[in-house]
Short mmCIF file of C-alpha atoms (C1' of nucleotides) in Angstrom, two decimals:
data_model
loop_
_atom_site.label_atom_id
_atom_site.label_comp_id
_atom_site.label_asym_id
_atom_site.label_seq_id
_atom_site.Cartn_x
_atom_site.Cartn_y
_atom_site.Cartn_z
CA UNK V 19 119.17 98.65 27.02
CA UNK V 20 117.54 101.37 29.15
CA UNK V 21 119.58 103.31 31.65
CA UNK V 22 119.04 103.05 35.38
CA UNK V 23 116.81 106.10 35.67
CA UNK V 24 114.46 104.76 33.02
CA UNK V 25 114.28 101.43 34.80
CA UNK V 26 113.53 103.18 38.07
CA UNK V 27 110.67 105.11 36.51
CA UNK V 28 109.22 101.96 34.94
CA UNK V 29 109.47 100.02 38.18
CA UNK V 30 107.91 102.85 40.16
CA UNK V 31 104.99 102.97 37.77
CA UNK V 32 104.57 99.20 37.92
CA UNK V 33 104.58 99.30 41.72
CA UNK V 34 102.07 102.11 41.76
CA UNK V 35 99.72 100.21 39.46
CA UNK V 36 100.04 97.07 41.54
CA UNK V 37 99.37 98.97 44.75
CA UNK V 38 96.32 100.69 43.34
CA UNK V 39 94.97 97.48 41.84
CA UNK V 40 95.33 95.47 45.05
CA UNK V 41 94.36 97.87 47.81
CA UNK V 42 97.92 98.09 49.13
CA UNK V 43 99.71 101.21 50.29
CA UNK V 44 102.80 103.25 49.52
CA UNK V 45 105.36 103.47 52.29
CA UNK V 46 108.78 105.04 52.52
CA UNK V 47 110.26 101.59 53.16
CA UNK V 48 108.87 100.23 49.90
CA UNK V 49 110.13 103.23 47.99
CA UNK V 50 113.56 102.92 49.53
CA UNK V 51 113.75 99.20 48.80
CA UNK V 52 112.63 99.70 45.21
CA UNK V 53 115.18 102.41 44.62
CA UNK V 54 118.05 100.45 46.12
CA UNK V 55 117.06 97.32 44.25
CA UNK V 56 116.71 98.97 40.84
CA UNK V 57 119.84 101.09 41.18
CA UNK V 58 121.85 97.98 42.01
CA UNK V 59 120.45 96.33 38.90
CA UNK V 60 119.01 93.44 40.87
CA UNK V 61 120.90 90.19 41.56
CA UNK V 62 120.83 90.85 45.30
CA UNK V 63 120.09 88.64 48.28
CA UNK V 64 117.67 89.72 50.97
CA UNK V 65 120.56 90.46 53.32
CA UNK V 66 122.35 92.55 50.72
CA UNK V 67 119.19 94.54 50.11
CA UNK V 68 118.75 94.95 53.86
CA UNK V 69 122.27 96.31 54.25
CA UNK V 70 121.81 98.78 51.39
CA UNK V 71 118.41 99.98 52.56
CA UNK V 72 119.62 100.45 56.11
CA UNK V 73 122.05 103.11 54.92
CA UNK V 74 119.01 105.31 54.30
CA UNK V 75 116.59 103.77 56.82
CA UNK V 76 118.56 102.21 59.70
CA UNK V 77 115.47 100.83 61.46
CA UNK V 78 114.14 98.75 58.59
CA UNK V 79 113.75 95.13 59.62
CA UNK V 80 114.52 92.00 57.73
CA UNK V 81 110.87 90.93 57.58
CA UNK V 82 110.01 94.11 55.73
CA UNK V 83 112.62 93.37 53.08
CA UNK V 84 111.36 89.81 52.89
CA UNK V 85 107.71 90.76 52.48
CA UNK V 86 108.45 93.64 50.15
CA UNK V 87 110.48 91.49 47.77
CA UNK V 88 107.68 88.91 47.72
CA UNK V 89 105.39 91.79 46.85
CA UNK V 90 107.73 92.91 44.07
CA UNK V 91 107.69 89.38 42.67
CA UNK V 92 103.91 89.45 42.78
CA UNK V 93 103.94 92.84 41.07
CA UNK V 94 106.24 91.34 38.42
CA UNK V 95 108.98 93.83 39.23
CA UNK V 96 111.37 91.16 40.47
CA UNK V 97 112.05 87.45 40.09
CA UNK V 98 113.29 85.11 42.76
CA UNK V 99 116.21 82.88 41.77
CA UNK V 100 118.13 80.20 43.63
CA UNK V 101 121.55 79.54 42.18
CA UNK V 102 123.43 77.92 45.02
CA UNK V 103 120.81 76.23 47.12
CA UNK V 104 122.04 78.48 49.91
CA UNK V 105 119.89 81.61 49.72
CA UNK V 106 117.60 83.33 47.27
CA UNK V 107 118.66 86.06 44.86
CA UNK V 108 116.27 88.66 43.49
CA UNK V 109 116.67 90.07 40.04
CA UNK V 110 115.04 92.89 38.13
CA UNK V 111 112.42 91.69 35.72
CA UNK V 112 112.58 93.22 32.25
CA UNK V 113 109.30 92.76 30.45
CA UNK V 114 108.18 89.21 29.87
CA UNK V 115 111.31 87.80 28.19
CA UNK V 116 112.72 84.65 29.65
CA UNK V 117 116.46 84.43 30.11
CA UNK V 118 119.11 82.18 31.62
CA UNK V 119 122.29 82.91 33.53
CA UNK V 120 126.05 82.81 33.21
CA UNK V 121 127.90 83.28 36.49
CA UNK V 122 131.59 83.91 37.13
CA UNK V 123 132.58 81.81 40.10
CA UNK V 124 135.50 84.10 40.91
CA UNK V 125 133.97 87.60 40.86
CA UNK V 126 130.30 86.69 41.16
CA UNK V 127 129.19 88.67 38.12
CA UNK V 128 125.93 87.43 36.63
CA UNK V 129 125.15 87.72 32.92
CA UNK V 130 121.82 86.99 31.32
CA UNK V 131 121.34 85.31 27.97
CA UNK V 132 118.68 83.90 25.74
CA UNK V 133 119.45 81.54 22.89
CA UNK V 134 116.82 80.23 20.50
CA UNK V 135 118.98 77.38 19.25
CA UNK V 136 119.47 76.02 22.75
CA UNK V 137 115.78 76.37 23.56
CA UNK V 138 114.52 74.61 20.46
CA UNK V 139 117.07 71.82 20.88
CA UNK V 140 116.02 71.43 24.49
CA UNK V 141 112.39 71.13 23.43
CA UNK V 142 113.15 68.34 21.01
CA UNK V 143 115.32 66.48 23.51
CA UNK V 144 112.49 66.67 26.03
CA UNK V 145 110.02 65.47 23.41
CA UNK V 146 112.17 62.38 22.89
CA UNK V 147 111.54 61.54 26.56
CA UNK V 148 107.81 62.17 26.13
CA UNK V 149 107.87 65.50 27.96
CA UNK V 150 106.32 68.75 26.83
CA UNK V 151 108.40 71.62 28.20
CA UNK V 152 106.76 74.24 30.39
CA UNK V 153 109.83 76.06 31.65
CA UNK V 154 113.50 75.51 32.38
CA UNK V 155 116.54 76.78 34.22
CA UNK V 156 119.94 76.87 32.60
CA UNK V 157 122.81 78.14 34.72
CA UNK V 158 126.32 78.24 33.30
CA UNK V 159 129.28 78.60 35.68
CA UNK V 160 132.74 79.65 34.60
CA UNK V 161 135.37 82.33 35.01
CA UNK V 162 136.04 85.64 33.30
CA UNK V 163 138.72 85.36 30.65
CA UNK V 164 139.43 89.08 31.21
CA UNK V 165 141.20 89.09 34.56
CA UNK V 166 141.11 92.88 34.82
CA UNK V 167 137.35 92.80 34.76
CA UNK V 168 137.22 89.85 37.10
CA UNK V 169 139.42 91.55 39.70
CA UNK V 170 137.68 94.90 39.57
CA UNK V 171 134.77 95.78 41.85
CA UNK V 172 131.32 94.79 40.64
CA UNK V 173 129.63 98.17 40.44
CA UNK W 2 122.61 50.55 30.19
CA UNK W 3 123.61 48.12 32.95
CA UNK W 4 121.00 46.39 35.04
CA UNK W 5 120.54 47.03 38.72
CA UNK W 6 122.64 44.12 39.95
CA UNK W 7 125.59 45.28 37.87
CA UNK W 8 125.26 48.76 39.25
CA UNK W 9 125.14 47.40 42.77
CA UNK W 10 128.32 45.43 42.25
CA UNK W 11 130.09 48.46 40.78
CA UNK W 12 128.97 50.71 43.60
CA UNK W 13 129.98 48.17 46.22
CA UNK W 14 133.43 47.92 44.72
CA UNK W 15 133.74 51.70 44.54
CA UNK W 16 132.73 52.00 48.19
CA UNK W 17 135.18 49.30 49.21
CA UNK W 18 138.03 51.04 47.41
CA UNK W 19 137.14 54.37 48.96
CA UNK W 20 136.95 52.85 52.43
CA UNK W 21 140.29 51.10 52.07
CA UNK W 22 141.96 54.21 50.63
CA UNK W 23 140.75 56.53 53.38
CA UNK W 24 140.98 54.49 56.56
CA UNK W 25 137.18 54.25 56.89
CA UNK W 26 135.17 51.21 57.89
CA UNK W 27 132.42 48.96 56.60
CA UNK W 28 129.21 48.92 58.60
CA UNK W 29 125.87 47.25 58.11
CA UNK W 30 124.23 50.68 57.92
CA UNK W 31 126.42 51.75 55.02
CA UNK W 32 125.76 48.52 53.19
CA UNK W 33 122.03 48.85 53.71
CA UNK W 34 122.01 52.47 52.55
CA UNK W 35 124.04 51.64 49.47
CA UNK W 36 121.76 48.78 48.53
CA UNK W 37 118.58 50.79 49.00
CA UNK W 38 120.01 53.72 47.10
CA UNK W 39 121.26 51.74 44.12
CA UNK W 40 118.17 49.54 43.86
CA UNK W 41 115.98 52.64 43.79
CA UNK W 42 118.14 54.02 41.00
CA UNK W 43 118.98 57.18 42.92
CA UNK W 44 116.95 60.40 42.74
CA UNK W 45 116.03 60.15 46.41
CA UNK W 46 115.93 62.68 49.21
CA UNK W 47 117.54 61.96 52.56
CA UNK W 48 114.15 61.36 54.13
CA UNK W 49 113.14 58.95 51.38
CA UNK W 50 116.37 57.03 51.85
CA UNK W 51 115.80 57.02 55.61
CA UNK W 52 112.31 55.56 55.20
CA UNK W 53 113.55 52.84 52.85
CA UNK W 54 116.53 51.90 55.01
CA UNK W 55 114.40 51.73 58.14
CA UNK W 56 112.42 48.87 56.64
CA UNK W 57 115.53 46.75 57.09
CA UNK W 58 117.16 48.63 59.98
CA UNK W 59 114.49 50.40 62.05
CA UNK W 60 116.98 52.07 64.40
CA UNK W 61 118.99 53.89 61.76
CA UNK W 62 119.08 57.62 62.46
CA UNK W 63 118.80 60.51 60.09
CA UNK W 64 122.33 61.71 60.80
CA UNK W 65 123.70 58.39 59.61
CA UNK W 66 121.90 58.75 56.29
CA UNK W 67 123.12 62.32 56.06
CA UNK W 68 126.76 61.48 56.73
CA UNK W 69 126.70 58.34 54.62
CA UNK W 70 125.36 60.15 51.57
CA UNK W 71 128.04 62.82 51.98
CA UNK W 72 130.51 59.96 52.05
CA UNK W 73 129.00 58.44 48.91
CA UNK W 74 129.37 61.81 47.18
CA UNK W 75 132.99 61.90 48.28
CA UNK W 76 133.44 58.35 47.01
CA UNK W 77 131.92 59.46 43.69
CA UNK W 78 129.09 56.97 44.04
CA UNK W 79 126.43 59.67 44.31
CA UNK W 80 125.84 63.29 43.35
CA UNK W 81 123.92 65.85 45.33
CA UNK W 82 121.37 67.86 43.37
CA UNK W 83 119.01 70.66 44.37
CA UNK W 84 116.13 71.07 42.00
CA UNK W 85 113.57 72.94 44.05
CA UNK W 86 115.57 74.91 46.56
CA UNK W 87 113.64 72.93 49.18
CA UNK W 88 115.71 69.83 49.89
CA UNK W 89 118.58 67.94 48.33
CA UNK W 90 118.19 64.94 46.05
CA UNK W 91 120.89 62.29 45.65
CA UNK W 92 121.42 60.52 42.39
CA UNK W 93 123.51 57.56 41.31
CA UNK W 94 126.67 58.58 39.53
CA UNK W 95 127.43 56.65 36.37
CA UNK W 96 131.05 56.98 35.45
CA UNK W 97 132.28 60.49 34.73
CA UNK W 98 129.70 61.54 32.18
CA UNK W 99 127.94 64.79 32.84
CA UNK W 100 124.21 64.99 32.30
CA UNK W 101 121.29 67.34 32.78
CA UNK W 102 117.70 66.78 33.88
CA UNK W 103 114.17 66.77 32.58
CA UNK W 104 111.51 66.63 35.29
CA UNK W 105 107.79 66.01 35.01
CA UNK W 106 106.06 68.44 37.33
CA UNK W 107 103.02 66.18 37.63
CA UNK W 108 104.48 62.75 38.39
CA UNK W 109 107.96 63.75 39.53
CA UNK W 110 109.79 61.46 37.13
CA UNK W 111 113.36 62.57 36.42
CA UNK W 112 115.06 61.86 33.09
CA UNK W 113 118.70 62.46 32.34
CA UNK W 114 120.05 63.76 29.07
CA UNK W 115 123.22 64.96 27.46
CA UNK W 116 123.25 66.95 24.26
CA UNK W 117 126.43 68.02 22.50
CA UNK W 118 124.71 70.67 20.40
CA UNK W 119 123.34 72.42 23.48
CA UNK W 120 126.67 72.22 25.26
CA UNK W 121 128.72 73.63 22.41
CA UNK W 122 126.23 76.41 21.82
CA UNK W 123 126.29 77.23 25.51
CA UNK W 124 130.08 77.44 25.42
CA UNK W 125 130.02 79.93 22.58
CA UNK W 126 127.32 82.04 24.18
CA UNK W 127 129.38 82.18 27.38
CA UNK W 128 132.47 83.10 25.36
CA UNK W 129 130.60 86.07 23.95
CA UNK W 130 130.26 87.33 27.52
CA UNK W 131 133.96 86.71 28.17
CA UNK W 132 133.36 83.63 30.29
CA UNK W 133 135.09 80.28 30.00
CA UNK W 134 132.68 77.56 31.09
CA UNK W 135 133.64 75.24 33.92
CA UNK W 136 130.31 73.56 34.54
CA UNK W 137 126.59 74.13 34.22
CA UNK W 138 123.16 73.04 35.32
CA UNK W 139 120.30 72.71 32.90
CA UNK W 140 116.95 71.64 34.32
CA UNK W 141 113.94 71.32 32.06
CA UNK W 142 110.46 71.17 33.60
CA UNK W 143 107.39 69.94 31.80
CA UNK W 144 104.73 67.27 31.80
CA UNK W 145 104.49 63.78 30.38
CA UNK W 146 102.59 63.69 27.10
CA UNK W 147 101.73 60.05 27.90
CA UNK W 148 99.15 60.38 30.65
CA UNK W 149 99.14 56.64 31.35
CA UNK W 150 102.79 56.79 32.25
CA UNK W 151 102.30 59.99 34.21
CA UNK W 152 99.50 58.56 36.32
CA UNK W 153 101.20 55.25 37.03
CA UNK W 154 103.42 54.69 40.06
CA UNK W 155 107.07 55.59 39.68
CA UNK W 156 108.70 52.21 40.26
"C1'" DG Y 3 89.15 105.77 61.96
"C1'" DT Y 4 90.05 101.47 59.15
"C1'" DG Y 5 93.08 98.31 58.00
"C1'" DC Y 6 97.43 97.61 55.57
"C1'" DA Y 7 102.46 97.82 56.82
"C1'" DT Y 8 106.19 97.52 60.06
"C1'" DG Y 9 109.54 95.63 63.40
"C1'" DC Y 10 110.44 92.42 66.71
"C1'" DA Y 11 110.83 87.92 68.02
"C1'" DA Y 12 109.56 83.36 67.80
"C1'" DA Y 13 108.52 79.26 64.81
"C1'" DC Y 14 109.85 76.48 60.90
"C1'" DG Y 15 112.12 73.01 57.89
"C1'" DC Y 16 116.12 71.29 56.41
"C1'" DT Y 17 120.88 70.73 57.34
"C1'" DT Y 18 124.86 70.28 60.21
"C1'" DT Y 19 127.40 69.15 64.39
"C1'" DG Y 20 128.74 67.66 69.48
"C1'" DC Y 21 128.88 63.95 72.30
"C1'" DA Y 22 128.62 59.49 74.73
"C1'" DG Y 23 128.30 54.87 73.64
"C1'" DT Y 24 129.09 51.07 70.02
"C1'" DC Y 25 131.32 48.44 66.72
"C1'" DT Y 26 134.92 47.47 63.05
"C1'" DG Y 27 139.43 45.99 61.81
"C1'" DC U 141 141.84 48.27 71.81
"C1'" DA U 142 142.28 52.53 69.06
"C1'" DG U 143 139.71 54.96 66.25
"C1'" DA U 144 135.93 55.26 63.20
"C1'" DC U 145 130.74 55.01 63.26
"C1'" DT U 146 126.13 55.48 65.18
"C1'" DG U 147 122.09 57.59 67.24
"C1'" DC U 148 120.27 61.15 69.74
"C1'" DA U 149 119.60 65.68 70.56
"C1'" DA U 150 120.78 70.28 70.08
"C1'" DA U 151 122.47 74.05 67.27
"C1'" DG U 152 122.61 76.61 62.71
"C1'" DC U 153 120.79 79.10 59.08
"C1'" DG U 154 117.74 81.01 55.85
"C1'" DT U 155 112.97 81.58 55.54
"C1'" DT U 156 108.30 82.36 57.20
"C1'" DT U 157 104.76 83.98 60.39
"C1'" DG U 158 102.12 85.98 64.75
"C1'" DC U 159 101.34 89.99 67.03
"C1'" DA U 160 101.20 94.63 68.94
"C1'" DT U 161 102.18 99.07 67.24
"C1'" DG U 162 102.48 102.58 63.58
"C1'" DC U 163 101.21 104.82 59.50
"C1'" DA U 164 98.79 105.65 54.83
"C1'" DC U 165 94.60 106.74 52.91
#
DNA sequence: GTGCATGCAAACGCTTTGCAGTCTG
DNA sequence: CAGACTGCAAAGCGTTTGCATGCAC
């Protein structure tokens, strides 16, 4: 697992490549959003990102966050997730590996996992219904068994 | 697997019990919505239910469908699902058994499955993150391998 | 200077609710 | 007849977009 500074460098490079390749431009808003997003480790809603970015750039508007995160998704820096049906969450994208989520319903912590046994079993279940799997979403909800962790602040 | 008429009888009884137990009332709208919903086998959006109900009762309003389906959820006749993030889907609830979903992205068919191996594996993965599972959602997307089925109308 | 990016505000789609009139029990 | 239910219309809420201005290249 890389540390935050490494991730920030990687993401910055990825953004730069995407910008160069698509005739886009660097702006201080995009840099600020990227930094806030990566340092938080992702798993943020647009409004959370807005609040964090506005600490450094008070005049940033919501539409800028919105469009920038869409751009990050396009640049494969972020992924858009919808856990509740309420609002979207953006998470940092690490390479091309797929993963699923485990969420504590008390403290809101989000863990990521990947399990080959589950995936292969899921493929064979789908095959029994005559379906060839293209992708899936597996979200597990529960509560931390370690109450100290659960009651402590997230970051 | 019961046939549709059986399911309709069960649902009608469940609704009657719920209405009696909670000081609610029977109306022709609720009966019509229940019948349409059960006969379709669930997996309908509010607008689809509205369109079907309006064949029999042209003056029924959207809000009635909305409130009635919430009531059916409360009466444990239906469950609300959100697959896309776009709009809610309501499905018939059969007893207390949990199930997950396999969806064809071409024809929109929805299959339900339950797999003990996946569930137990998921519990142990969650435990390794210090989480005790309360519930989960597992949605598998893919395409029908039988193109004849996939291209034919849903019901 | 060109044209992408920003910020504001308005439009959107789905969901939810307030209210006056209607119907059930 | 009291109180729940309906239908309409308006309000919410997160998301998306149009437009004039601002800024990167």
